[in-house]
XYZ file of C-alpha atoms in Angstrom:
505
model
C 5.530 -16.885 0.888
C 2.998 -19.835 -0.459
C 1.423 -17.617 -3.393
C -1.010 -20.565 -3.665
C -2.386 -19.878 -0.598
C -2.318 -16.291 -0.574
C -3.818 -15.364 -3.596
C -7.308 -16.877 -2.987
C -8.620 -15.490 -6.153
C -12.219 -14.542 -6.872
C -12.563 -15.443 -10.524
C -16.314 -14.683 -10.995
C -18.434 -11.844 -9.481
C -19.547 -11.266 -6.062
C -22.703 -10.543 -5.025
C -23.061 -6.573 -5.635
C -22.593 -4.408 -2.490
C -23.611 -0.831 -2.698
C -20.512 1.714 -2.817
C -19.373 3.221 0.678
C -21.145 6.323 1.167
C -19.341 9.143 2.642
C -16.425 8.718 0.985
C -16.540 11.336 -1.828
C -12.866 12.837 -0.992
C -12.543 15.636 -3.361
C -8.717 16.870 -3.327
C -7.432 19.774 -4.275
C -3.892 20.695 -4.910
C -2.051 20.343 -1.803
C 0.175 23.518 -0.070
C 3.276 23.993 -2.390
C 5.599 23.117 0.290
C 3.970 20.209 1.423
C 6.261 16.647 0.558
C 6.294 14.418 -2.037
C 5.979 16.383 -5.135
C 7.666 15.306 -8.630
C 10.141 12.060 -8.833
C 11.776 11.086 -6.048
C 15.777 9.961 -5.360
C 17.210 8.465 -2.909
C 19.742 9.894 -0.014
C 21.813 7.070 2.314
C 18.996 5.737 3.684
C 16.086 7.932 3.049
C 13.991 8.730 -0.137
C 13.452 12.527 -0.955
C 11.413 14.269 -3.009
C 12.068 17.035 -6.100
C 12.766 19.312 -3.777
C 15.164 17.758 -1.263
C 12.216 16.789 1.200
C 12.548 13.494 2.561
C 8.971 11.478 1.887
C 7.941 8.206 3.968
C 5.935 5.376 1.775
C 3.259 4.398 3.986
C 0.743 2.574 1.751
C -1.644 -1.065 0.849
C -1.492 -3.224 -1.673
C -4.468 -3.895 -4.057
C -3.914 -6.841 -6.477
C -6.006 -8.069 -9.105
C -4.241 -7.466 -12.240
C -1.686 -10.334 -11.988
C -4.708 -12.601 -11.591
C -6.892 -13.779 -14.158
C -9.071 -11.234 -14.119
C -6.763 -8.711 -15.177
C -7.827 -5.656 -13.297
C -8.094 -5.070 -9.363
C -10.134 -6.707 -7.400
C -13.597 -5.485 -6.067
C -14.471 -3.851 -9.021
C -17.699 -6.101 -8.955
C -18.441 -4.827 -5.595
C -17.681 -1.087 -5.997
C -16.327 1.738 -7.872
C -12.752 1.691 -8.377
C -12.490 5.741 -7.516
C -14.802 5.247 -3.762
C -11.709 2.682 -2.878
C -9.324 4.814 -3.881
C -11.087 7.926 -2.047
C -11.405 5.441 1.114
C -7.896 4.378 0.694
C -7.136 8.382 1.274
C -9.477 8.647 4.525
C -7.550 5.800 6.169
C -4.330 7.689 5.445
C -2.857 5.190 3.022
C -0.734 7.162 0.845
C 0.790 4.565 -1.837
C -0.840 2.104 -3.680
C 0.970 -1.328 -4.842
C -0.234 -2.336 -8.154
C 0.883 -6.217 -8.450
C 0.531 -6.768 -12.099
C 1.837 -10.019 -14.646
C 3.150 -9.777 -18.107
C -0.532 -11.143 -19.450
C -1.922 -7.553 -19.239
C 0.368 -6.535 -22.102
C -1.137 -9.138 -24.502
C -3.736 -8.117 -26.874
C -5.942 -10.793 -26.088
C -6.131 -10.104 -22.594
C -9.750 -8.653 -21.414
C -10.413 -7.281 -17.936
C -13.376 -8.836 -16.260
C -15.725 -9.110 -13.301
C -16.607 -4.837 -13.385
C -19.655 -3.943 -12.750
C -21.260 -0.963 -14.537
C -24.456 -0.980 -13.011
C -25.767 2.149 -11.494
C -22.605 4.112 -12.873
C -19.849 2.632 -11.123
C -16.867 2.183 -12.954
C -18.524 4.242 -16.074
C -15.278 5.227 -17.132
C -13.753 2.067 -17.533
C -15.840 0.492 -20.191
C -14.176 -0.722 -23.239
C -10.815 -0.199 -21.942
C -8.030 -2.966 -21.926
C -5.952 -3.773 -18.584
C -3.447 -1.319 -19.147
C -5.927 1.817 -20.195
C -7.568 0.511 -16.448
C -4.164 1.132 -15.195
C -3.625 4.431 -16.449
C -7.077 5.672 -15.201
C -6.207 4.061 -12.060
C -3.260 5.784 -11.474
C -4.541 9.164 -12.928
C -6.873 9.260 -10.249
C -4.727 7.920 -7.392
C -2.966 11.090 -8.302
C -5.375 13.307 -7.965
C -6.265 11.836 -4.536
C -2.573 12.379 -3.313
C -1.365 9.178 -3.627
C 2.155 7.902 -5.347
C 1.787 4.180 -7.119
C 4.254 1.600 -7.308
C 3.883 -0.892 -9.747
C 4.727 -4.482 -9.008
C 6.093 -7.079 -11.572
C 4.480 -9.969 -9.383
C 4.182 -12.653 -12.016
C 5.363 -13.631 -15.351
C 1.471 -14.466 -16.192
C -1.558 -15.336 -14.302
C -1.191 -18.894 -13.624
C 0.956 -18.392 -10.780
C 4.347 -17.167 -8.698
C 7.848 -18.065 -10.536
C 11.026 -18.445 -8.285
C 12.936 -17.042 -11.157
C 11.966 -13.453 -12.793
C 11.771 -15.739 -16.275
C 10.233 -18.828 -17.332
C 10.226 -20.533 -20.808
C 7.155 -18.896 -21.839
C 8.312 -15.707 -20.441
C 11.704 -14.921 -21.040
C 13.968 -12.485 -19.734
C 14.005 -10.602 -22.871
C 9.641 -10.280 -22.170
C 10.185 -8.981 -19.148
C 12.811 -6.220 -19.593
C 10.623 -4.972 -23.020
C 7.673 -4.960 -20.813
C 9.158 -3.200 -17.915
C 10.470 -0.573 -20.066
C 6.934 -0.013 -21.818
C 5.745 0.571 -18.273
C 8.660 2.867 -17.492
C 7.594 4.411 -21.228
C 3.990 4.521 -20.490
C 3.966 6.591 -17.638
C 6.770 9.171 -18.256
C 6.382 12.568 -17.159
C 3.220 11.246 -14.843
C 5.223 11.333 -11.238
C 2.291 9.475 -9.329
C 4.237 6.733 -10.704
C 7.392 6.610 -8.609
C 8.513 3.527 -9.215
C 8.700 -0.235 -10.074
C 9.168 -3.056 -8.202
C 11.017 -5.991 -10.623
C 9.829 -8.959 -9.806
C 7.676 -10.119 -6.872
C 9.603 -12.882 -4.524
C 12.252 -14.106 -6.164
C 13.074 -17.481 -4.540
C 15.511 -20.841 -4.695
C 17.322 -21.224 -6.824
C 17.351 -17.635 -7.178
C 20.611 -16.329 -5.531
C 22.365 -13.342 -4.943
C 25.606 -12.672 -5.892
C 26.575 -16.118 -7.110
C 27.824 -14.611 -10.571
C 25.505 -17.484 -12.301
C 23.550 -14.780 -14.774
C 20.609 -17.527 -15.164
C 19.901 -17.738 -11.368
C 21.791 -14.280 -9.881
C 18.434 -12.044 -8.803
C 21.262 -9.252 -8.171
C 22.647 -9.307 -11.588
C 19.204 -9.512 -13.242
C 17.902 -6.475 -10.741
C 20.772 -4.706 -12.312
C 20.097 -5.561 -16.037
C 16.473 -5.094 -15.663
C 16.962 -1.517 -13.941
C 19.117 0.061 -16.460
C 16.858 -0.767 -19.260
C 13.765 0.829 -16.962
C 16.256 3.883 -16.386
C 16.882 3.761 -19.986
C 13.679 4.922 -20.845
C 13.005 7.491 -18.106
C 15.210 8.058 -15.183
C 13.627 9.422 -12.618
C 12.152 6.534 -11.429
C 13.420 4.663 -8.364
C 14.021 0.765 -8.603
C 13.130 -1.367 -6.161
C 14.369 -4.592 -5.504
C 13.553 -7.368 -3.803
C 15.540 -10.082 -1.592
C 15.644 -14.033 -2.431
C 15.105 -16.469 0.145
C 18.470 -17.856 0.794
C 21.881 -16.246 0.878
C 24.987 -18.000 1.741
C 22.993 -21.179 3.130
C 20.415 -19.191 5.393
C 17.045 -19.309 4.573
C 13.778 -16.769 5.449
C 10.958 -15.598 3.526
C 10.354 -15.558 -0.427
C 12.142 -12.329 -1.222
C 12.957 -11.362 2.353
C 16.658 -12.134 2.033
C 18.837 -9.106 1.840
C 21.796 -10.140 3.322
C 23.712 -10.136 0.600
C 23.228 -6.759 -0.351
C 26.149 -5.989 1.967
C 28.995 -7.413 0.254
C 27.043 -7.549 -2.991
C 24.672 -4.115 -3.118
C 23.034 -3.257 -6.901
C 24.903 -0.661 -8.769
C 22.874 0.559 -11.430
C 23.385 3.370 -14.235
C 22.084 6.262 -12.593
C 22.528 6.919 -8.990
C 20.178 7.039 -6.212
C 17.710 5.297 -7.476
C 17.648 1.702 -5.756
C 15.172 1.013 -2.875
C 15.803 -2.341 -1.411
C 12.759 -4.368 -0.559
C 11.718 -6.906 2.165
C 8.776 -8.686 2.676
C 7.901 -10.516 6.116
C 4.814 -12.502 7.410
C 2.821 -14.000 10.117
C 2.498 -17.538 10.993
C -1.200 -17.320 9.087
C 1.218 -17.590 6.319
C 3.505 -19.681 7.150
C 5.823 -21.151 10.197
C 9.514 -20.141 10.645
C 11.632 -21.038 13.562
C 11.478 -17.561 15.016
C 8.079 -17.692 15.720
C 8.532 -20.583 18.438
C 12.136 -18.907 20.153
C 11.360 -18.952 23.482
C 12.249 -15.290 23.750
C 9.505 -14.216 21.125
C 8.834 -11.867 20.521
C 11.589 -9.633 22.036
C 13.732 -11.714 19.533
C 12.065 -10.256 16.319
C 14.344 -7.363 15.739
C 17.559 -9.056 15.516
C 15.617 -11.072 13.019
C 14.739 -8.226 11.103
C 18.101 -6.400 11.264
C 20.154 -9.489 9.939
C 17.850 -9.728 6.919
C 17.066 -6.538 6.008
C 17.312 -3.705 8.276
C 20.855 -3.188 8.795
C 20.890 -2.016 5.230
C 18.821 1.091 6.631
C 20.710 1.378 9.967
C 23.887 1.205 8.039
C 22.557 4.196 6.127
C 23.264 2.007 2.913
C 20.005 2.609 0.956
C 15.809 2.546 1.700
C 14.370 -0.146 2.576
C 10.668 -0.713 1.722
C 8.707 -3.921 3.139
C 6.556 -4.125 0.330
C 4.703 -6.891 2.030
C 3.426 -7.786 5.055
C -0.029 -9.270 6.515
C -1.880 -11.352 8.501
C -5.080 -12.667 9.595
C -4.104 -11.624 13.311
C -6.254 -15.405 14.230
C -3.464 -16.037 16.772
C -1.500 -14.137 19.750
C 2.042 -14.778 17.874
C 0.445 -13.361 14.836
C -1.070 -10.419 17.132
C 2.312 -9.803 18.833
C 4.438 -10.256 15.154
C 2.620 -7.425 14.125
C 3.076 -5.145 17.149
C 6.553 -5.676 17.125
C 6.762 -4.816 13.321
C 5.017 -1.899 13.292
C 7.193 -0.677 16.471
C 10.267 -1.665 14.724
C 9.077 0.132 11.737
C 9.493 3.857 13.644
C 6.297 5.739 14.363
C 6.260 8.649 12.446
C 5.437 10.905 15.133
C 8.988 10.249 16.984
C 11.097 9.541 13.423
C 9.125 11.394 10.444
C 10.073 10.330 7.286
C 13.909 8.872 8.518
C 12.185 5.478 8.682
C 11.545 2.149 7.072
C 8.895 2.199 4.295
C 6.111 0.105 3.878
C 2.940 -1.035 2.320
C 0.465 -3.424 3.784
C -0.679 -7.196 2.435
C -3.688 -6.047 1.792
C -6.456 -3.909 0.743
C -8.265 -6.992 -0.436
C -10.407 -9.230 1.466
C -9.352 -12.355 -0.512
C -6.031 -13.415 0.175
C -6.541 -16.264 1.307
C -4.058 -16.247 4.439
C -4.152 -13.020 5.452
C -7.252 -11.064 5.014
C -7.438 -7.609 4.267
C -7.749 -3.845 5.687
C -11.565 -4.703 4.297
C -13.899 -7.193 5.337
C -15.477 -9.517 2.981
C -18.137 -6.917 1.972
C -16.072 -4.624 0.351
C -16.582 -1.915 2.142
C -16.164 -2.187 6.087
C -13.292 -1.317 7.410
C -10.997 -4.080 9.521
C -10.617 -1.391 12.712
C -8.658 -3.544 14.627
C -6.177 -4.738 11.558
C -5.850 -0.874 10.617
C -5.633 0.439 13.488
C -2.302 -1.765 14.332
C -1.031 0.655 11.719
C -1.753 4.192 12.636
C 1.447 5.149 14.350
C 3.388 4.267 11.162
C 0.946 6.187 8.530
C 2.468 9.890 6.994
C 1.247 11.921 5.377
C -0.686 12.097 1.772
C 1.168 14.012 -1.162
C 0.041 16.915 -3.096
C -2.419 15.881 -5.411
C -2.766 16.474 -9.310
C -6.166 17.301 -9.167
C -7.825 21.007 -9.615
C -10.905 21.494 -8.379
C -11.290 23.441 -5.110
C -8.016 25.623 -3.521
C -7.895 29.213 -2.656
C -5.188 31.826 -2.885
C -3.210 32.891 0.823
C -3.166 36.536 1.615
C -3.561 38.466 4.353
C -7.564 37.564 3.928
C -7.146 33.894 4.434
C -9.406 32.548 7.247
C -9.132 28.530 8.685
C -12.421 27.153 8.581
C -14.086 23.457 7.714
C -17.142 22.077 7.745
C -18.353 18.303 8.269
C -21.221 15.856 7.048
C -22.041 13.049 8.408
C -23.575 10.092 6.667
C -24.645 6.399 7.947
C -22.786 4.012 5.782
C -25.019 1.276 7.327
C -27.278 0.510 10.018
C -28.699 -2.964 11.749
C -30.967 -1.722 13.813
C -28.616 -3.094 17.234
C -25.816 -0.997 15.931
C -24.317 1.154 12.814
C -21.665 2.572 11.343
C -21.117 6.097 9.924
C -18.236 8.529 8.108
C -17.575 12.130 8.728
C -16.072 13.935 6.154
C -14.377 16.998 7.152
C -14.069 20.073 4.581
C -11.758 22.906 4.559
C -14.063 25.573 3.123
C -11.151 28.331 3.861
C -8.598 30.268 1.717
C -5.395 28.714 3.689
C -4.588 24.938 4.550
C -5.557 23.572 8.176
C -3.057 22.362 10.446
C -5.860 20.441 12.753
C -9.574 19.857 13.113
C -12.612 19.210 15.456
C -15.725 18.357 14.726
C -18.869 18.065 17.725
C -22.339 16.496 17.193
C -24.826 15.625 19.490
C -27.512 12.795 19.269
C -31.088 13.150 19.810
C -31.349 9.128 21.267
C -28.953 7.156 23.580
C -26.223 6.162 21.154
C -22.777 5.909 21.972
C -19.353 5.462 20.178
C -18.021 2.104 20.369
C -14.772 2.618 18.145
C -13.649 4.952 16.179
C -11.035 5.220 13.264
C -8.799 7.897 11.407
C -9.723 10.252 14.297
C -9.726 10.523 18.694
C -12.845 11.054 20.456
C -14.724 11.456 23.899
C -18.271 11.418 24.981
C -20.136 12.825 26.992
C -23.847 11.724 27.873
C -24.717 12.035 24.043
C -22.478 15.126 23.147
C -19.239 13.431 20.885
C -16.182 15.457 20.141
C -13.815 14.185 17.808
C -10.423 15.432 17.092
C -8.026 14.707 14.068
C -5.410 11.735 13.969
C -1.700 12.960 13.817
C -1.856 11.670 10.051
C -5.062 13.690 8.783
C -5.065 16.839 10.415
C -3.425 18.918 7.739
C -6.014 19.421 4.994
C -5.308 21.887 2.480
C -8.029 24.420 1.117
C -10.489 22.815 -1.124
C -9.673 19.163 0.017
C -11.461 16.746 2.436
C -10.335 14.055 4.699
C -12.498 11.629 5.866
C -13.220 9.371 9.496
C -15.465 6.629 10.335
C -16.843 4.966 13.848
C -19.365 2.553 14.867
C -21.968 3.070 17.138
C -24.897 1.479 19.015
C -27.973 0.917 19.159
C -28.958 2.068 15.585
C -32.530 3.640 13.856
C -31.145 7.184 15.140
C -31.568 10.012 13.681
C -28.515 12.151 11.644
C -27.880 14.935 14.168
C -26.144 18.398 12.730
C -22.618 18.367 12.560
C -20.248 21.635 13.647
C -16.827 21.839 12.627
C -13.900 24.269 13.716
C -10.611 24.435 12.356
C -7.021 25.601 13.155
């Protein structure tokens, strides 16, 4: 909601951190039936695929370019493709690109990379939007769709309205179309998201064209369906709709008696966004029935639209530092209210998380402050509502079917780091055979006295210093060629690496 707060910007450098190790995900092209492959449409309330498959967004967001440093975040910590590879191994399939019209200026220079040691090699020379472009190439490759976010009209800051006087309307709709222009024919990008959190005055539905977010979505989605349409269009709320009030772009109520109606059909996701007190107070949060109270909350802002069957519905944001128990039990709730893909599949509410990054301010991130670990307890809030990745672009690895085809994997394991009381490690499971896996196991046994303390992206028991670990619902299907990837911490450290088995079904 307060964009001030939340966007606690590093403008300079941070100390460098070494990339994750372990995380060298090399994906192949996924089995030809798996989902999410070309553009997607819409259907009532789901969002299929090319074929007809219905596909669940279960993704992160990772800002940066709509700052003033005009490129993701982290870059001067690590390699822009080891996040993306790690972003994969947690299960994340769907990246949020928050962006602001300052990227398309020629004067406009990406900064705070780091080169050293080969990271980000690739990206030398290259303005914000070539960064983009080799951002999403790869994301695609890795199995992962990208949804670009209009989040700002420049750097400086959030804008209630999708204009300003420096940025007019007519700047944003050529911009948005250049997007839509840019990445034509490349279906990793499935979408864009108009504007980020439109808020008061902003209404919808109040037929005033220079403050009606509705009528604007509407303008600014036939121009980006103009130029290619097969992408979907998603829209965001306001904050107040016929004198009720919630969060900055979490106001869909009037999408009822007032829903878009663009130029091409099936095509218009509605998004919500919804936060934690570490963001902000509302008077839910203190109803004495909290928080059984939180899904009639939901439904009256945003969720009837999908229980109606009247269209997607995408939270595009949500977050928190999880510092308090309402914040603790907010989240729970969400992600129940959400549907766990193991009981609903893909006939459920999509989503990606606020954030990848460390350094928003008032709600943290999936990583720590180093870059690199991995917030367990924040991502593991999410697990029942990952799905799975989508076939990737790339072409390395893969092997033909046949009556020869054999299910087998191997693992390595690698200590990502170690402080002598404790460590933490990755596995990264293989499928070395000619047919995709449906499931996975993988079996070491220490030499010392260590023991698992938590583990992530996988299930595992002990016994005395024997450790079997089995796949998570979301990662067990790896097709031939590819990799998937799980991590755990352990104690006491200064062990050695034991041998690894892996079997495969």
């Amino acid at each position: 909601m307060f964009r001030s707060l939340r966007r606690a910007l590093c403008a300079v450098a941070a100390a460098l951190v070494l990339p994750l190790a372990g995380v060298g995900v090399q994906p192949a092209d996924a089995a030809a039936d798996a989902a999410g492959a070309g553009y997607w449409h819409t259907s009532g309330r789901q969002i299929l695929d090319a074929a007809g498959q219905p596909v669940r967004i279960a993704g992160i967001n990772w800002f940066g370019f709509e700052t003033g440093n005009y490129v993701v975040h982290g870059l001067w910590s690590r390699d822009y493709k080891s996040m993306i590879d790690q972003m994969r191994s947690l299960g994340y399939n769907t990246i949020r690109l928050p962006y602001s019209d300052d990227i398309f200026k020629s004067s406009t220079v990406p900064n705070s990379i780091d080169f050293s040691g080969g990271k980000n090699a690739d990206l030398q020379g290259l303005n914000s939007l070539q960064v983009m472009d080799k951002l999403v190439a790869y994301a695609g490759q890795d199995g992962l769709k990208v949804i670009l976010d209009r989040h700002r009209p420049d750097s400086g800051g959030q804008s209630a309205l999708w204009y300003t006087s420096a940025v007019p309307e007519s700047t944003w709709i050529a911009n948005l179309k250049a997007l839509a222009a840019r990445y034509k024919g490349q279906d990793t990008v499935v979408g864009i998201d108009l504007h980020n959190e439109p808020h008061d005055p902003a209404c919808w539905g109040c037929g005033d064209t220079a403050t009606d977010w509705r009528l604007a979505a509407q303008r600014a989605g036939n121009a980006v369906l103009s130029v290619n349409p097969d992408l979907l269009i998603f829209v965001e709320g306001v904050q107040t709709f016929n004198g009720v009030s919630g969060w900055w772009g979490g106001n869909l109520m009037g999408v009822a008696q007032y829903p878009v109606q663009l130029s091409v059909a099936n095509r218009v996701v509605y998004s919500a966004h919804d936060y934690a007190t570490s963001v902000a107070q509302q008077p839910w949060f203190s109803d004495p029935s909290f928080p059984a109270n939180m899904p009639g909350v939901w439904d009256k802002y945003w969720g009837y639209i999908f229980k109606q069957n009247i269209a997607p519905v995408w939270v595009g944001e949500f977050g928190t530092t999880l510092a308090s128990t309402t914040d603790q039990k907010w989240l729970a709730a969400l992600v129940s209210y959400l549907r766990p893909t193991s009981t609903y599949g893909a006939d459920s509410f999509h989503w990606t998380f606020w954030s990848w990054n460390p350094n928003s301010g008032d709600t943290g991130g999936i990583l720590k402050d180093d870059w690199q670990t991995v917030d367990t307890v924040k991502d593991g809030y999410l697990a029942s509502v990952k799905a799975p990745l989508f076939p990737g672009t790339g072409t390395g690895g893969g092997g033909g079917g046949g009556g020869g085809s054999t299910a087998a994997c191997s693992a390595s394991y690698t200590v990502s780091s170690d402080w002598g009381s404790g460590f933490n490690a990755e596995v990264k499971v293989t499928n070395t055979g000619t047919t995709a896996i449906g499931s996975w196991k993988v079996t070491w046994t220490w030499s010392g006295s260590q023991q698992v303390a938590n583990m992530w992206n996988a299930s595992y028991t002990q016994t005395g210093s024997t450790v079997t670990a089995v796949n998570a619902a979301h990662n067990g299907s790896v097709a031939a060629g590819s990799s998937v990837t799980f991590g755990f911490g352990g104690a006491p450290g200064g062990g050695s690496v034991p041998a690894v088995n892996c079997t495969a079904s």
